[in-house]
Amino acid sequence: MNSRGQVVGGSDLRGDHTFHPFLWNGRRLVDLGTLGGDNAQASWVSDPGAVAGFSEVPGRPGVYHGFLWKNGTMRDLRPTGGAPCSSASVVNARGQAVGNDTDCQGGNSLAAVLWEHGADYDLNRLIGRFPVHLAEAFYINGRGEIACLGTLPNGDLRVVLLVPAGLAARQGLSATPATSLAPAQQRAAARGVPDPRDNPTSLLGQLAATTRPRLQP
């Protein structure tokens, strides 16, 4: 839900065989449709009313791409680097969306992704040499700072904050050279936060599962 009271999610259609993303605008429930496939789900709505999520693509059941919906138009957020599937988790007020590439097999995360101005970026290629492989981007704020989950070579899980290069410089952070020819404003400095959990099938899902409140006897 955004600060305007708009709510997004997913709803089964009649017969309960397919599901679509919806937007509650305070007056009625709006079916946002799909990218052409049968099923889709919305995960986030920004304050300006842009919606991020994922949708099956036409003619390929089980293959899904991230989407960005705004003002009645749904845009395909394609995977990067030849990955088969993608999913968009969050879109900020500037229209920047983040999420991940997956292998289409139960949501196994391959890389954290940023979509902006019609371009897509594997975030691992924006931060240069870094010991953590970024697997999922699960939040982006209005300043462009991105929260990610990733793994070390031994499988240990890390939470990483990516800070845009310009903002990082003002904060006194140093950025490593990017490994791609991405625009300078897209490059970022990374901060790793240790976490003792092992590499799960769905990193974000495992993080949520292990942080649920526990009742004490």
mmCIF file with all atom_site columns, C-alpha atoms in Angstrom:
data_model
loop_
_atom_site.group_PDB
_atom_site.id
_atom_site.type_symbol
_atom_site.label_atom_id
_atom_site.label_alt_id
_atom_site.label_comp_id
_atom_site.label_asym_id
_atom_site.label_entity_id
_atom_site.label_seq_id
_atom_site.pdbx_PDB_ins_code
_atom_site.Cartn_x
_atom_site.Cartn_y
_atom_site.Cartn_z
_atom_site.occupancy
_atom_site.B_iso_or_equiv
_atom_site.pdbx_formal_charge
_atom_site.auth_seq_id
_atom_site.auth_comp_id
_atom_site.auth_asym_id
_atom_site.auth_atom_id
_atom_site.pdbx_PDB_model_num
ATOM 1   C CA . MET A 1 1   ? 0.000   0.000   0.000   1.00 0.00 ? 1   MET A CA 1
ATOM 2   C CA . ASN A 1 2   ? 1.295   3.473   -0.793  1.00 0.00 ? 2   ASN A CA 1
ATOM 3   C CA . SER A 1 3   ? 0.774   6.690   1.169   1.00 0.00 ? 3   SER A CA 1
ATOM 4   C CA . ARG A 1 4   ? -2.285  7.542   -0.965  1.00 0.00 ? 4   ARG A CA 1
ATOM 5   C CA . GLY A 1 5   ? -4.118  4.407   0.192   1.00 0.00 ? 5   GLY A CA 1
ATOM 6   C CA . GLN A 1 6   ? -3.757  2.521   -3.104  1.00 0.00 ? 6   GLN A CA 1
ATOM 7   C CA . VAL A 1 7   ? -3.333  -1.233  -2.616  1.00 0.00 ? 7   VAL A CA 1
ATOM 8   C CA . VAL A 1 8   ? -1.949  -3.866  -5.015  1.00 0.00 ? 8   VAL A CA 1
ATOM 9   C CA . GLY A 1 9   ? -1.745  -7.646  -4.959  1.00 0.00 ? 9   GLY A CA 1
ATOM 10  C CA . GLY A 1 10  ? -3.081  -10.668 -6.802  1.00 0.00 ? 10  GLY A CA 1
ATOM 11  C CA . SER A 1 11  ? -6.546  -12.124 -7.202  1.00 0.00 ? 11  SER A CA 1
ATOM 12  C CA . ASP A 1 12  ? -7.854  -15.381 -8.642  1.00 0.00 ? 12  ASP A CA 1
ATOM 13  C CA . LEU A 1 13  ? -10.172 -15.024 -11.600 1.00 0.00 ? 13  LEU A CA 1
ATOM 14  C CA . ARG A 1 14  ? -13.453 -16.878 -11.877 1.00 0.00 ? 14  ARG A CA 1
ATOM 15  C CA . GLY A 1 15  ? -12.851 -20.615 -11.690 1.00 0.00 ? 15  GLY A CA 1
ATOM 16  C CA . ASP A 1 16  ? -9.641  -20.198 -9.659  1.00 0.00 ? 16  ASP A CA 1
ATOM 17  C CA . HIS A 1 17  ? -7.390  -21.431 -12.476 1.00 0.00 ? 17  HIS A CA 1
ATOM 18  C CA . THR A 1 18  ? -5.634  -18.149 -13.230 1.00 0.00 ? 18  THR A CA 1
ATOM 19  C CA . PHE A 1 19  ? -4.714  -15.028 -11.285 1.00 0.00 ? 19  PHE A CA 1
ATOM 20  C CA . HIS A 1 20  ? -4.149  -11.392 -12.206 1.00 0.00 ? 20  HIS A CA 1
ATOM 21  C CA . PRO A 1 21  ? -2.651  -8.353  -10.477 1.00 0.00 ? 21  PRO A CA 1
ATOM 22  C CA . PHE A 1 22  ? -5.089  -5.844  -9.055  1.00 0.00 ? 22  PHE A CA 1
ATOM 23  C CA . LEU A 1 23  ? -5.042  -2.234  -7.934  1.00 0.00 ? 23  LEU A CA 1
ATOM 24  C CA . TRP A 1 24  ? -7.502  -0.938  -5.336  1.00 0.00 ? 24  TRP A CA 1
ATOM 25  C CA . ASN A 1 25  ? -7.788  2.798   -5.987  1.00 0.00 ? 25  ASN A CA 1
ATOM 26  C CA . GLY A 1 26  ? -10.101 3.562   -3.077  1.00 0.00 ? 26  GLY A CA 1
ATOM 27  C CA . ARG A 1 27  ? -13.255 3.168   -5.158  1.00 0.00 ? 27  ARG A CA 1
ATOM 28  C CA . ARG A 1 28  ? -12.969 -0.066  -7.111  1.00 0.00 ? 28  ARG A CA 1
ATOM 29  C CA . LEU A 1 29  ? -10.741 -3.047  -7.823  1.00 0.00 ? 29  LEU A CA 1
ATOM 30  C CA . VAL A 1 30  ? -8.885  -2.670  -11.147 1.00 0.00 ? 30  VAL A CA 1
ATOM 31  C CA . ASP A 1 31  ? -7.576  -5.732  -13.022 1.00 0.00 ? 31  ASP A CA 1
ATOM 32  C CA . LEU A 1 32  ? -4.163  -4.674  -14.379 1.00 0.00 ? 32  LEU A CA 1
ATOM 33  C CA . GLY A 1 33  ? -3.992  -7.522  -16.909 1.00 0.00 ? 33  GLY A CA 1
ATOM 34  C CA . THR A 1 34  ? -0.832  -9.397  -17.959 1.00 0.00 ? 34  THR A CA 1
ATOM 35  C CA . LEU A 1 35  ? 1.976   -9.243  -20.507 1.00 0.00 ? 35  LEU A CA 1
ATOM 36  C CA . GLY A 1 36  ? -0.038  -11.696 -22.598 1.00 0.00 ? 36  GLY A CA 1
ATOM 37  C CA . GLY A 1 37  ? 0.228   -14.843 -20.489 1.00 0.00 ? 37  GLY A CA 1
ATOM 38  C CA . ASP A 1 38  ? -2.397  -16.290 -18.171 1.00 0.00 ? 38  ASP A CA 1
ATOM 39  C CA . ASN A 1 39  ? -1.084  -15.269 -14.760 1.00 0.00 ? 39  ASN A CA 1
ATOM 40  C CA . ALA A 1 40  ? 0.474   -12.217 -13.134 1.00 0.00 ? 40  ALA A CA 1
ATOM 41  C CA . GLN A 1 41  ? 0.998   -10.749 -9.677  1.00 0.00 ? 41  GLN A CA 1
ATOM 42  C CA . ALA A 1 42  ? 1.630   -7.225  -8.373  1.00 0.00 ? 42  ALA A CA 1
ATOM 43  C CA . SER A 1 43  ? 4.159   -6.714  -5.574  1.00 0.00 ? 43  SER A CA 1
ATOM 44  C CA . TRP A 1 44  ? 4.528   -2.932  -5.058  1.00 0.00 ? 44  TRP A CA 1
ATOM 45  C CA . VAL A 1 45  ? 2.850   0.382   -5.758  1.00 0.00 ? 45  VAL A CA 1
ATOM 46  C CA . SER A 1 46  ? 4.742   3.680   -5.567  1.00 0.00 ? 46  SER A CA 1
ATOM 47  C CA . ASP A 1 47  ? 3.236   6.932   -4.334  1.00 0.00 ? 47  ASP A CA 1
ATOM 48  C CA . PRO A 1 48  ? 2.762   8.203   -7.933  1.00 0.00 ? 48  PRO A CA 1
ATOM 49  C CA . GLY A 1 49  ? 0.805   4.987   -8.664  1.00 0.00 ? 49  GLY A CA 1
ATOM 50  C CA . ALA A 1 50  ? 3.322   2.894   -10.641 1.00 0.00 ? 50  ALA A CA 1
ATOM 51  C CA . VAL A 1 51  ? 3.021   -0.860  -9.998  1.00 0.00 ? 51  VAL A CA 1
ATOM 52  C CA . ALA A 1 52  ? 5.782   -3.492  -10.104 1.00 0.00 ? 52  ALA A CA 1
ATOM 53  C CA . GLY A 1 53  ? 5.318   -7.246  -10.321 1.00 0.00 ? 53  GLY A CA 1
ATOM 54  C CA . PHE A 1 54  ? 5.706   -10.251 -12.601 1.00 0.00 ? 54  PHE A CA 1
ATOM 55  C CA . SER A 1 55  ? 3.679   -11.796 -15.418 1.00 0.00 ? 55  SER A CA 1
ATOM 56  C CA . GLU A 1 56  ? 3.736   -14.891 -17.574 1.00 0.00 ? 56  GLU A CA 1
ATOM 57  C CA . VAL A 1 57  ? 4.639   -14.139 -21.175 1.00 0.00 ? 57  VAL A CA 1
ATOM 58  C CA . PRO A 1 58  ? 2.446   -15.227 -24.106 1.00 0.00 ? 58  PRO A CA 1
ATOM 59  C CA . GLY A 1 59  ? 2.762   -18.779 -25.400 1.00 0.00 ? 59  GLY A CA 1
ATOM 60  C CA . ARG A 1 60  ? 5.244   -19.842 -22.715 1.00 0.00 ? 60  ARG A CA 1
ATOM 61  C CA . PRO A 1 61  ? 3.491   -21.113 -19.573 1.00 0.00 ? 61  PRO A CA 1
ATOM 62  C CA . GLY A 1 62  ? 5.730   -20.899 -16.530 1.00 0.00 ? 62  GLY A CA 1
ATOM 63  C CA . VAL A 1 63  ? 8.010   -18.284 -18.100 1.00 0.00 ? 63  VAL A CA 1
ATOM 64  C CA . TYR A 1 64  ? 7.529   -14.870 -16.534 1.00 0.00 ? 64  TYR A CA 1
ATOM 65  C CA . HIS A 1 65  ? 9.019   -11.393 -16.771 1.00 0.00 ? 65  HIS A CA 1
ATOM 66  C CA . GLY A 1 66  ? 8.921   -8.448  -14.442 1.00 0.00 ? 66  GLY A CA 1
ATOM 67  C CA . PHE A 1 67  ? 6.516   -5.662  -15.345 1.00 0.00 ? 67  PHE A CA 1
ATOM 68  C CA . LEU A 1 68  ? 5.996   -1.988  -14.635 1.00 0.00 ? 68  LEU A CA 1
ATOM 69  C CA . TRP A 1 69  ? 2.397   -0.744  -14.925 1.00 0.00 ? 69  TRP A CA 1
ATOM 70  C CA . LYS A 1 70  ? 1.471   2.920   -15.008 1.00 0.00 ? 70  LYS A CA 1
ATOM 71  C CA . ASN A 1 71  ? -1.599  4.781   -16.226 1.00 0.00 ? 71  ASN A CA 1
ATOM 72  C CA . GLY A 1 72  ? -3.092  1.708   -17.865 1.00 0.00 ? 72  GLY A CA 1
ATOM 73  C CA . THR A 1 73  ? 0.068   0.572   -19.685 1.00 0.00 ? 73  THR A CA 1
ATOM 74  C CA . MET A 1 74  ? 2.106   -2.493  -18.698 1.00 0.00 ? 74  MET A CA 1
ATOM 75  C CA . ARG A 1 75  ? 5.769   -2.553  -19.758 1.00 0.00 ? 75  ARG A CA 1
ATOM 76  C CA . ASP A 1 76  ? 7.881   -5.703  -20.009 1.00 0.00 ? 76  ASP A CA 1
ATOM 77  C CA . LEU A 1 77  ? 10.949  -5.700  -17.719 1.00 0.00 ? 77  LEU A CA 1
ATOM 78  C CA . ARG A 1 78  ? 13.030  -8.361  -19.412 1.00 0.00 ? 78  ARG A CA 1
ATOM 79  C CA . PRO A 1 79  ? 15.710  -10.517 -17.772 1.00 0.00 ? 79  PRO A CA 1
ATOM 80  C CA . THR A 1 80  ? 19.366  -9.624  -18.189 1.00 0.00 ? 80  THR A CA 1
ATOM 81  C CA . GLY A 1 81  ? 22.292  -11.648 -19.485 1.00 0.00 ? 81  GLY A CA 1
ATOM 82  C CA . GLY A 1 82  ? 20.252  -14.397 -21.125 1.00 0.00 ? 82  GLY A CA 1
ATOM 83  C CA . ALA A 1 83  ? 18.373  -15.413 -17.957 1.00 0.00 ? 83  ALA A CA 1
ATOM 84  C CA . PRO A 1 84  ? 14.991  -17.017 -18.730 1.00 0.00 ? 84  PRO A CA 1
ATOM 85  C CA . CYS A 1 85  ? 12.827  -15.215 -16.162 1.00 0.00 ? 85  CYS A CA 1
ATOM 86  C CA . SER A 1 86  ? 12.689  -12.003 -14.147 1.00 0.00 ? 86  SER A CA 1
ATOM 87  C CA . SER A 1 87  ? 10.562  -10.471 -11.408 1.00 0.00 ? 87  SER A CA 1
ATOM 88  C CA . ALA A 1 88  ? 10.198  -6.838  -10.308 1.00 0.00 ? 88  ALA A CA 1
ATOM 89  C CA . SER A 1 89  ? 9.855   -6.345  -6.551  1.00 0.00 ? 89  SER A CA 1
ATOM 90  C CA . VAL A 1 90  ? 9.750   -2.573  -5.991  1.00 0.00 ? 90  VAL A CA 1
ATOM 91  C CA . VAL A 1 91  ? 9.431   0.661   -7.964  1.00 0.00 ? 91  VAL A CA 1
ATOM 92  C CA . ASN A 1 92  ? 10.316  4.011   -6.401  1.00 0.00 ? 92  ASN A CA 1
ATOM 93  C CA . ALA A 1 93  ? 8.790   7.436   -7.012  1.00 0.00 ? 93  ALA A CA 1
ATOM 94  C CA . ARG A 1 94  ? 11.346  8.113   -9.784  1.00 0.00 ? 94  ARG A CA 1
ATOM 95  C CA . GLY A 1 95  ? 10.236  5.059   -11.762 1.00 0.00 ? 95  GLY A CA 1
ATOM 96  C CA . GLN A 1 96  ? 13.331  2.978   -10.982 1.00 0.00 ? 96  GLN A CA 1
ATOM 97  C CA . ALA A 1 97  ? 12.404  -0.685  -10.496 1.00 0.00 ? 97  ALA A CA 1
ATOM 98  C CA . VAL A 1 98  ? 14.450  -3.448  -8.889  1.00 0.00 ? 98  VAL A CA 1
ATOM 99  C CA . GLY A 1 99  ? 14.067  -7.198  -8.626  1.00 0.00 ? 99  GLY A CA 1
ATOM 100 C CA . ASN A 1 100 ? 15.906  -10.254 -9.867  1.00 0.00 ? 100 ASN A CA 1
ATOM 101 C CA . ASP A 1 101 ? 16.602  -12.672 -12.678 1.00 0.00 ? 101 ASP A CA 1
ATOM 102 C CA . THR A 1 102 ? 15.556  -16.265 -11.974 1.00 0.00 ? 102 THR A CA 1
ATOM 103 C CA . ASP A 1 103 ? 15.822  -19.693 -13.580 1.00 0.00 ? 103 ASP A CA 1
ATOM 104 C CA . CYS A 1 104 ? 11.992  -20.089 -13.730 1.00 0.00 ? 104 CYS A CA 1
ATOM 105 C CA . GLN A 1 105 ? 12.296  -23.091 -11.401 1.00 0.00 ? 105 GLN A CA 1
ATOM 106 C CA . GLY A 1 106 ? 10.539  -22.071 -8.221  1.00 0.00 ? 106 GLY A CA 1
ATOM 107 C CA . GLY A 1 107 ? 12.056  -18.608 -8.123  1.00 0.00 ? 107 GLY A CA 1
ATOM 108 C CA . ASN A 1 108 ? 15.745  -19.543 -7.744  1.00 0.00 ? 108 ASN A CA 1
ATOM 109 C CA . SER A 1 109 ? 17.527  -16.185 -7.852  1.00 0.00 ? 109 SER A CA 1
ATOM 110 C CA . LEU A 1 110 ? 20.326  -15.625 -10.364 1.00 0.00 ? 110 LEU A CA 1
ATOM 111 C CA . ALA A 1 111 ? 21.108  -11.907 -10.174 1.00 0.00 ? 111 ALA A CA 1
ATOM 112 C CA . ALA A 1 112 ? 19.832  -8.645  -8.705  1.00 0.00 ? 112 ALA A CA 1
ATOM 113 C CA . VAL A 1 113 ? 18.530  -6.289  -11.392 1.00 0.00 ? 113 VAL A CA 1
ATOM 114 C CA . LEU A 1 114 ? 17.786  -2.576  -11.847 1.00 0.00 ? 114 LEU A CA 1
ATOM 115 C CA . TRP A 1 115 ? 15.459  -1.337  -14.604 1.00 0.00 ? 115 TRP A CA 1
ATOM 116 C CA . GLU A 1 116 ? 15.586  2.361   -15.436 1.00 0.00 ? 116 GLU A CA 1
ATOM 117 C CA . HIS A 1 117 ? 14.647  4.511   -18.462 1.00 0.00 ? 117 HIS A CA 1
ATOM 118 C CA . GLY A 1 118 ? 14.113  1.448   -20.664 1.00 0.00 ? 118 GLY A CA 1
ATOM 119 C CA . ALA A 1 119 ? 17.475  -0.126  -19.790 1.00 0.00 ? 119 ALA A CA 1
ATOM 120 C CA . ASP A 1 120 ? 18.214  -3.130  -17.579 1.00 0.00 ? 120 ASP A CA 1
ATOM 121 C CA . TYR A 1 121 ? 21.298  -3.634  -15.418 1.00 0.00 ? 121 TYR A CA 1
ATOM 122 C CA . ASP A 1 122 ? 22.684  -6.691  -13.659 1.00 0.00 ? 122 ASP A CA 1
ATOM 123 C CA . LEU A 1 123 ? 23.726  -4.970  -10.431 1.00 0.00 ? 123 LEU A CA 1
ATOM 124 C CA . ASN A 1 124 ? 26.754  -7.225  -10.098 1.00 0.00 ? 124 ASN A CA 1
ATOM 125 C CA . ARG A 1 125 ? 28.207  -5.414  -13.101 1.00 0.00 ? 125 ARG A CA 1
ATOM 126 C CA . LEU A 1 126 ? 27.785  -1.965  -11.571 1.00 0.00 ? 126 LEU A CA 1
ATOM 127 C CA . ILE A 1 127 ? 29.865  -2.489  -8.433  1.00 0.00 ? 127 ILE A CA 1
ATOM 128 C CA . GLY A 1 128 ? 33.190  -3.827  -9.739  1.00 0.00 ? 128 GLY A CA 1
ATOM 129 C CA . ARG A 1 129 ? 35.127  -6.422  -7.758  1.00 0.00 ? 129 ARG A CA 1
ATOM 130 C CA . PHE A 1 130 ? 33.095  -7.446  -4.707  1.00 0.00 ? 130 PHE A CA 1
ATOM 131 C CA . PRO A 1 131 ? 33.075  -10.768 -2.821  1.00 0.00 ? 131 PRO A CA 1
ATOM 132 C CA . VAL A 1 132 ? 29.276  -11.044 -2.614  1.00 0.00 ? 132 VAL A CA 1
ATOM 133 C CA . HIS A 1 133 ? 27.206  -12.192 -5.607  1.00 0.00 ? 133 HIS A CA 1
ATOM 134 C CA . LEU A 1 134 ? 24.030  -10.069 -5.590  1.00 0.00 ? 134 LEU A CA 1
ATOM 135 C CA . ALA A 1 135 ? 21.076  -12.390 -6.135  1.00 0.00 ? 135 ALA A CA 1
ATOM 136 C CA . GLU A 1 136 ? 18.003  -10.287 -5.285  1.00 0.00 ? 136 GLU A CA 1
ATOM 137 C CA . ALA A 1 137 ? 17.277  -6.563  -5.035  1.00 0.00 ? 137 ALA A CA 1
ATOM 138 C CA . PHE A 1 138 ? 14.338  -6.198  -2.658  1.00 0.00 ? 138 PHE A CA 1
ATOM 139 C CA . TYR A 1 139 ? 14.065  -2.432  -2.089  1.00 0.00 ? 139 TYR A CA 1
ATOM 140 C CA . ILE A 1 140 ? 14.997  0.900   -3.684  1.00 0.00 ? 140 ILE A CA 1
ATOM 141 C CA . ASN A 1 141 ? 14.352  4.265   -2.054  1.00 0.00 ? 141 ASN A CA 1
ATOM 142 C CA . GLY A 1 142 ? 13.836  7.696   -3.582  1.00 0.00 ? 142 GLY A CA 1
ATOM 143 C CA . ARG A 1 143 ? 17.579  8.434   -3.528  1.00 0.00 ? 143 ARG A CA 1
ATOM 144 C CA . GLY A 1 144 ? 18.347  5.324   -5.563  1.00 0.00 ? 144 GLY A CA 1
ATOM 145 C CA . GLU A 1 145 ? 19.876  3.346   -2.687  1.00 0.00 ? 145 GLU A CA 1
ATOM 146 C CA . ILE A 1 146 ? 19.223  -0.366  -3.261  1.00 0.00 ? 146 ILE A CA 1
ATOM 147 C CA . ALA A 1 147 ? 18.981  -3.133  -0.643  1.00 0.00 ? 147 ALA A CA 1
ATOM 148 C CA . CYS A 1 148 ? 20.077  -6.546  -1.908  1.00 0.00 ? 148 CYS A CA 1
ATOM 149 C CA . LEU A 1 149 ? 20.560  -10.118 -0.744  1.00 0.00 ? 149 LEU A CA 1
ATOM 150 C CA . GLY A 1 150 ? 23.542  -12.087 -1.952  1.00 0.00 ? 150 GLY A CA 1
ATOM 151 C CA . THR A 1 151 ? 25.933  -14.915 -1.235  1.00 0.00 ? 151 THR A CA 1
ATOM 152 C CA . LEU A 1 152 ? 29.627  -15.396 -0.612  1.00 0.00 ? 152 LEU A CA 1
ATOM 153 C CA . PRO A 1 153 ? 31.498  -18.157 -2.479  1.00 0.00 ? 153 PRO A CA 1
ATOM 154 C CA . ASN A 1 154 ? 30.989  -20.480 0.518   1.00 0.00 ? 154 ASN A CA 1
ATOM 155 C CA . GLY A 1 155 ? 27.211  -19.969 0.359   1.00 0.00 ? 155 GLY A CA 1
ATOM 156 C CA . ASP A 1 156 ? 26.872  -17.657 3.367   1.00 0.00 ? 156 ASP A CA 1
ATOM 157 C CA . LEU A 1 157 ? 24.159  -15.026 3.016   1.00 0.00 ? 157 LEU A CA 1
ATOM 158 C CA . ARG A 1 158 ? 24.813  -11.286 3.103   1.00 0.00 ? 158 ARG A CA 1
ATOM 159 C CA . VAL A 1 159 ? 22.620  -8.184  3.079   1.00 0.00 ? 159 VAL A CA 1
ATOM 160 C CA . VAL A 1 160 ? 24.149  -5.430  0.918   1.00 0.00 ? 160 VAL A CA 1
ATOM 161 C CA . LEU A 1 161 ? 23.313  -1.753  0.525   1.00 0.00 ? 161 LEU A CA 1
ATOM 162 C CA . LEU A 1 162 ? 24.197  -0.194  -2.839  1.00 0.00 ? 162 LEU A CA 1
ATOM 163 C CA . VAL A 1 163 ? 24.690  3.571   -2.784  1.00 0.00 ? 163 VAL A CA 1
ATOM 164 C CA . PRO A 1 164 ? 24.736  5.565   -6.080  1.00 0.00 ? 164 PRO A CA 1
ATOM 165 C CA . ALA A 1 165 ? 28.249  6.797   -6.839  1.00 0.00 ? 165 ALA A CA 1
ATOM 166 C CA . GLY A 1 166 ? 27.441  10.503  -6.539  1.00 0.00 ? 166 GLY A CA 1
ATOM 167 C CA . LEU A 1 167 ? 25.690  10.039  -3.207  1.00 0.00 ? 167 LEU A CA 1
ATOM 168 C CA . ALA A 1 168 ? 28.472  7.723   -2.014  1.00 0.00 ? 168 ALA A CA 1
ATOM 169 C CA . ALA A 1 169 ? 31.087  10.373  -2.754  1.00 0.00 ? 169 ALA A CA 1
ATOM 170 C CA . ARG A 1 170 ? 29.167  12.938  -0.700  1.00 0.00 ? 170 ARG A CA 1
ATOM 171 C CA . GLN A 1 171 ? 28.988  10.426  2.158   1.00 0.00 ? 171 GLN A CA 1
ATOM 172 C CA . GLY A 1 172 ? 32.716  9.700   1.976   1.00 0.00 ? 172 GLY A CA 1
ATOM 173 C CA . LEU A 1 173 ? 32.300  6.163   0.597   1.00 0.00 ? 173 LEU A CA 1
ATOM 174 C CA . SER A 1 174 ? 34.629  4.796   -2.063  1.00 0.00 ? 174 SER A CA 1
ATOM 175 C CA . ALA A 1 175 ? 33.364  3.037   -5.199  1.00 0.00 ? 175 ALA A CA 1
ATOM 176 C CA . THR A 1 176 ? 35.187  0.279   -7.067  1.00 0.00 ? 176 THR A CA 1
ATOM 177 C CA . PRO A 1 177 ? 35.423  0.517   -10.873 1.00 0.00 ? 177 PRO A CA 1
ATOM 178 C CA . ALA A 1 178 ? 32.362  -0.949  -12.577 1.00 0.00 ? 178 ALA A CA 1
ATOM 179 C CA . THR A 1 179 ? 32.875  -4.010  -14.795 1.00 0.00 ? 179 THR A CA 1
ATOM 180 C CA . SER A 1 180 ? 30.582  -2.705  -17.540 1.00 0.00 ? 180 SER A CA 1
ATOM 181 C CA . LEU A 1 181 ? 30.210  0.503   -19.523 1.00 0.00 ? 181 LEU A CA 1
ATOM 182 C CA . ALA A 1 182 ? 27.203  1.609   -17.478 1.00 0.00 ? 182 ALA A CA 1
ATOM 183 C CA . PRO A 1 183 ? 26.646  5.369   -17.156 1.00 0.00 ? 183 PRO A CA 1
ATOM 184 C CA . ALA A 1 184 ? 28.588  6.890   -14.270 1.00 0.00 ? 184 ALA A CA 1
ATOM 185 C CA . GLN A 1 185 ? 25.401  7.802   -12.428 1.00 0.00 ? 185 GLN A CA 1
ATOM 186 C CA . GLN A 1 186 ? 24.437  4.107   -12.345 1.00 0.00 ? 186 GLN A CA 1
ATOM 187 C CA . ARG A 1 187 ? 27.630  2.952   -10.624 1.00 0.00 ? 187 ARG A CA 1
ATOM 188 C CA . ALA A 1 188 ? 27.513  2.221   -6.944  1.00 0.00 ? 188 ALA A CA 1
ATOM 189 C CA . ALA A 1 189 ? 29.503  1.613   -3.813  1.00 0.00 ? 189 ALA A CA 1
ATOM 190 C CA . ALA A 1 190 ? 28.586  -1.544  -1.905  1.00 0.00 ? 190 ALA A CA 1
ATOM 191 C CA . ARG A 1 191 ? 28.392  -2.139  1.833   1.00 0.00 ? 191 ARG A CA 1
ATOM 192 C CA . GLY A 1 192 ? 28.186  -5.743  3.028   1.00 0.00 ? 192 GLY A CA 1
ATOM 193 C CA . VAL A 1 193 ? 26.414  -6.716  6.256   1.00 0.00 ? 193 VAL A CA 1
ATOM 194 C CA . PRO A 1 194 ? 27.328  -10.209 7.570   1.00 0.00 ? 194 PRO A CA 1
ATOM 195 C CA . ASP A 1 195 ? 24.533  -12.691 8.131   1.00 0.00 ? 195 ASP A CA 1
ATOM 196 C CA . PRO A 1 196 ? 25.033  -16.267 9.417   1.00 0.00 ? 196 PRO A CA 1
ATOM 197 C CA . ARG A 1 197 ? 22.312  -17.918 7.368   1.00 0.00 ? 197 ARG A CA 1
ATOM 198 C CA . ASP A 1 198 ? 23.085  -20.348 4.577   1.00 0.00 ? 198 ASP A CA 1
ATOM 199 C CA . ASN A 1 199 ? 22.219  -19.839 0.916   1.00 0.00 ? 199 ASN A CA 1
ATOM 200 C CA . PRO A 1 200 ? 18.479  -20.671 0.543   1.00 0.00 ? 200 PRO A CA 1
ATOM 201 C CA . THR A 1 201 ? 16.472  -21.475 -2.569  1.00 0.00 ? 201 THR A CA 1
ATOM 202 C CA . SER A 1 202 ? 14.714  -18.124 -2.306  1.00 0.00 ? 202 SER A CA 1
ATOM 203 C CA . LEU A 1 203 ? 16.936  -15.716 -0.424  1.00 0.00 ? 203 LEU A CA 1
ATOM 204 C CA . LEU A 1 204 ? 14.270  -13.161 0.389   1.00 0.00 ? 204 LEU A CA 1
ATOM 205 C CA . GLY A 1 205 ? 11.760  -15.844 1.341   1.00 0.00 ? 205 GLY A CA 1
ATOM 206 C CA . GLN A 1 206 ? 14.246  -17.487 3.674   1.00 0.00 ? 206 GLN A CA 1
ATOM 207 C CA . LEU A 1 207 ? 15.135  -14.147 5.240   1.00 0.00 ? 207 LEU A CA 1
ATOM 208 C CA . ALA A 1 208 ? 11.458  -13.474 5.952   1.00 0.00 ? 208 ALA A CA 1
ATOM 209 C CA . ALA A 1 209 ? 10.927  -16.977 7.322   1.00 0.00 ? 209 ALA A CA 1
ATOM 210 C CA . THR A 1 210 ? 13.813  -16.761 9.755   1.00 0.00 ? 210 THR A CA 1
ATOM 211 C CA . THR A 1 211 ? 12.837  -13.350 11.117  1.00 0.00 ? 211 THR A CA 1
ATOM 212 C CA . ARG A 1 212 ? 9.250   -14.147 12.114  1.00 0.00 ? 212 ARG A CA 1
ATOM 213 C CA . PRO A 1 213 ? 8.490   -13.468 15.787  1.00 0.00 ? 213 PRO A CA 1
ATOM 214 C CA . ARG A 1 214 ? 8.846   -16.558 17.961  1.00 0.00 ? 214 ARG A CA 1
ATOM 215 C CA . LEU A 1 215 ? 6.650   -17.235 20.956  1.00 0.00 ? 215 LEU A CA 1
ATOM 216 C CA . GLN A 1 216 ? 8.503   -17.967 24.168  1.00 0.00 ? 216 GLN A CA 1
ATOM 217 C CA . PRO A 1 217 ? 7.144   -20.684 26.511  1.00 0.00 ? 217 PRO A CA 1
#
